[in-house]
C-alpha cells in the first residue's frame, strides 16, 4: 500500500538519474584510505575524512552527482540484476517463487516477443471500454479498471484511519491526472502553457498509436485534456495537501451517496468486489463533487477516451517499443528532464519490484542479509533507544507532562529491520512465461485485492511498506515505527566485519536520526499509537523553537556553492535530526563499550573512527548546477555541512581529535536539542 505521507527518506535527493552509465563497483566498505591526512581535522573535518575519496571519485560525465551512496545504489542494482538473470534461467531446483520471478523477468525482457504480439494482448480490455453504452456501464467499467490498477478518475484505497490507528478504512482521494500534479493544468505561466501543449500532442500520438484516425485522435486528446483540467481545478495543491487534518472527512455510505448523486457507490463497491463498506474518508470533498457533475455533463465518448488513455498508460511498460518510447518522450524527457531512457533491464527490474517485490526480496535477503546482521542491528537500535530514553529523562527544556508522553511514544516505536517476519504469499498469482502484459495486469489485480482485503480488519503492524532490497530508512508517524531495509543495511552503511565504532558512526547515527524524527515539529503532531494528535504544550513548542533557531543561524552561515548559502530554514528538520542522531549514537557507543578501552585500529581510537565513519558516508562530488538546485530544494544540507555542522556542535569530537578551542570545528556555543 502506498502511504500518502512524507516519510523521512534518509539519503534523499542523491538517487541515480535513470539511464546513467554506472561505473561498476565490486564491493564497498569503510576505507581508511579515503581520508586526507594532509588536512587538519580541526579546521575542516569533511576534507580530512573524505579528501582522498573526493580526489579519486570525480562525477562521471553523464551524471551530476557521485557519492558513497551512489556507489551503494549501483552495487545493489548489479546484485539484483544478477539475481534476476539467474532466476530467469530454467534449471532444476528453482523454487516456485524463483520461477515466478524468473518467468516474469524473462517475459518482460523478451522484446521480440512483445513486438510480435503488438497491441493484441490489450484488445480485450479496449473492447470492454468501446462497448460501454450507458452511465451505469461506465461506472461498472471504472470499477473494473480500478481492479487492474488503473486508478482513475479518483484514487480509491484502504488505509489507516488517521484518528483511530487501530482501524483500516476506505479512502477516496483526488487523482486521475495524467500529469499528476494539478498545478501543471492550472498554472497561468508560459512554461506551464507550453507543457500543456506538449501533453496534448503526446495524447494525440498515443491515440494514433491505438489506431485512431487523425481527427479522432485529436478529438480524444482534447476530451482527456478537458476532463483532467476540470478535475485539476478542484484538486488541492501540494502545499494544501500537507495539512492532513483538513483531509479528514469520514462519511457513511449514505453521506457519500448524497455528495455524488450521479455516481452509484453501491454499484462501484460491488464492481470492485466489496460487499459492505461502513465508512469512507473523502480527502477532498470538492473534488468528488466536481467529478460527479462531470459524470453527468461530459459525453460518454469523452469518458471512454479518458479511460482508454489511462488504460494504455498503465499497460505501457509491457507494450511494444513505440508505446514505451512515446511515454518516455513526454514523461521522461519533458516532465522529468531525463536525457536517456532507462535500459530494458532496469525497467524490467522495476516491474519485478512492483509486482513480485517481496518474492525478489526474499531471494535478496537469503543472499545478502544473514539473520546475524539483523540481530546486530536490533542490538544497535536497542542501545540507541536507551540513549534517547536517558537523554529525554534529563532534557532541561521539556515540561514534565510532555516528557511523560514523549517517553511513552519512544517505548511504543516499532522496529522493522531488514525484511518482514512473514513473507507475502504470491501462490495465487499466475505468472505465464511469454505473457508480459497478462503478467502485469494479473499482478496489479492481485495487489488491488490484497489491499482491499485489509478493509475492516485491524491495521497489520507487521507489513513492510518498502521492499527489503530497496535502500530505505525512515520513521513513519501513523505507524510510529522505524524501518531499515536489508538493502541499506549493507557495507559501508552497516558492515558486520567492522568494529562497533564504525557501525555506530554510520548506521547508529542514522538510526538515531530517524528516532528523533518521531519528536520533531512533524512527529509531535502524532501520538505513540499513531493518531493525529498534538501532545506538546505551547511552552515546550516555544522552547523547541528557540533551540531550533540556533541551528537555523548556524547552517545559514554555510556556503552551499559559490555565493549561494545553505537555507537554514529548509534544512532545519534534517539538521536537528543529524545532530541529535550522532550525539545519541555516540552515547550508545560509549554505553556499548561499557568503560572498556578498545585498541586503536590503523592508528585511530574508537572515538576517532566513529567520527571518521560519519564523515565518510557523506563523501560526495557534485556539479555546480546540481549543487545549486539541491541547495534550493533538498531538505538535507550538503554533505560537507552534514559532517562539519554536526561535529562542530560536539565537544566529544573536539576531545577525540584534540582540537584546541577556537578551531573552526569547535563552536563556542554549540546548538543542541537532543
Ligand atoms: Zn531525516
Short mmCIF file of C-alpha atoms in Angstrom, two decimals, residues 179 185 192-208 214 217-229 309 326 330 334:
data_model
loop_
_atom_site.label_atom_id
_atom_site.label_comp_id
_atom_site.label_asym_id
_atom_site.label_seq_id
_atom_site.Cartn_x
_atom_site.Cartn_y
_atom_site.Cartn_z
CA UNK A 179 0.34 14.85 -15.45
CA UNK A 185 -3.06 22.20 -15.54
CA UNK A 192 3.02 25.51 -17.88
CA UNK A 193 1.12 26.53 -21.01
CA UNK A 194 3.90 25.09 -23.16
CA UNK A 195 3.86 21.91 -21.10
CA UNK A 196 0.11 21.53 -21.62
CA UNK A 197 0.61 21.91 -25.37
CA UNK A 198 3.21 19.15 -25.29
CA UNK A 199 0.91 16.94 -23.25
CA UNK A 200 -1.86 17.44 -25.77
CA UNK A 201 0.44 16.43 -28.61
CA UNK A 202 1.60 13.44 -26.62
CA UNK A 203 -2.02 12.37 -26.10
CA UNK A 204 -2.72 12.72 -29.83
CA UNK A 205 0.21 10.46 -30.67
CA UNK A 206 -0.93 7.93 -28.05
CA UNK A 207 -4.40 7.76 -29.59
CA UNK A 208 -2.86 7.47 -33.06
CA UNK A 214 -6.06 11.78 -37.09
CA UNK A 217 -7.08 11.20 -32.09
CA UNK A 218 -7.30 14.98 -31.95
CA UNK A 219 -10.82 14.91 -30.50
CA UNK A 220 -9.90 12.21 -27.97
CA UNK A 221 -6.83 14.16 -26.82
CA UNK A 222 -8.89 17.29 -26.26
CA UNK A 223 -11.52 15.31 -24.37
CA UNK A 224 -8.86 13.96 -21.98
CA UNK A 225 -7.44 17.44 -21.53
CA UNK A 226 -10.89 18.90 -20.75
CA UNK A 227 -11.74 16.25 -18.16
CA UNK A 228 -8.33 16.33 -16.49
CA UNK A 229 -8.28 20.13 -16.40
CA UNK A 309 -5.77 6.75 -22.28
CA UNK A 326 6.32 7.76 -26.67
CA UNK A 330 6.84 13.02 -22.54
CA UNK A 334 9.64 16.65 -20.84
#
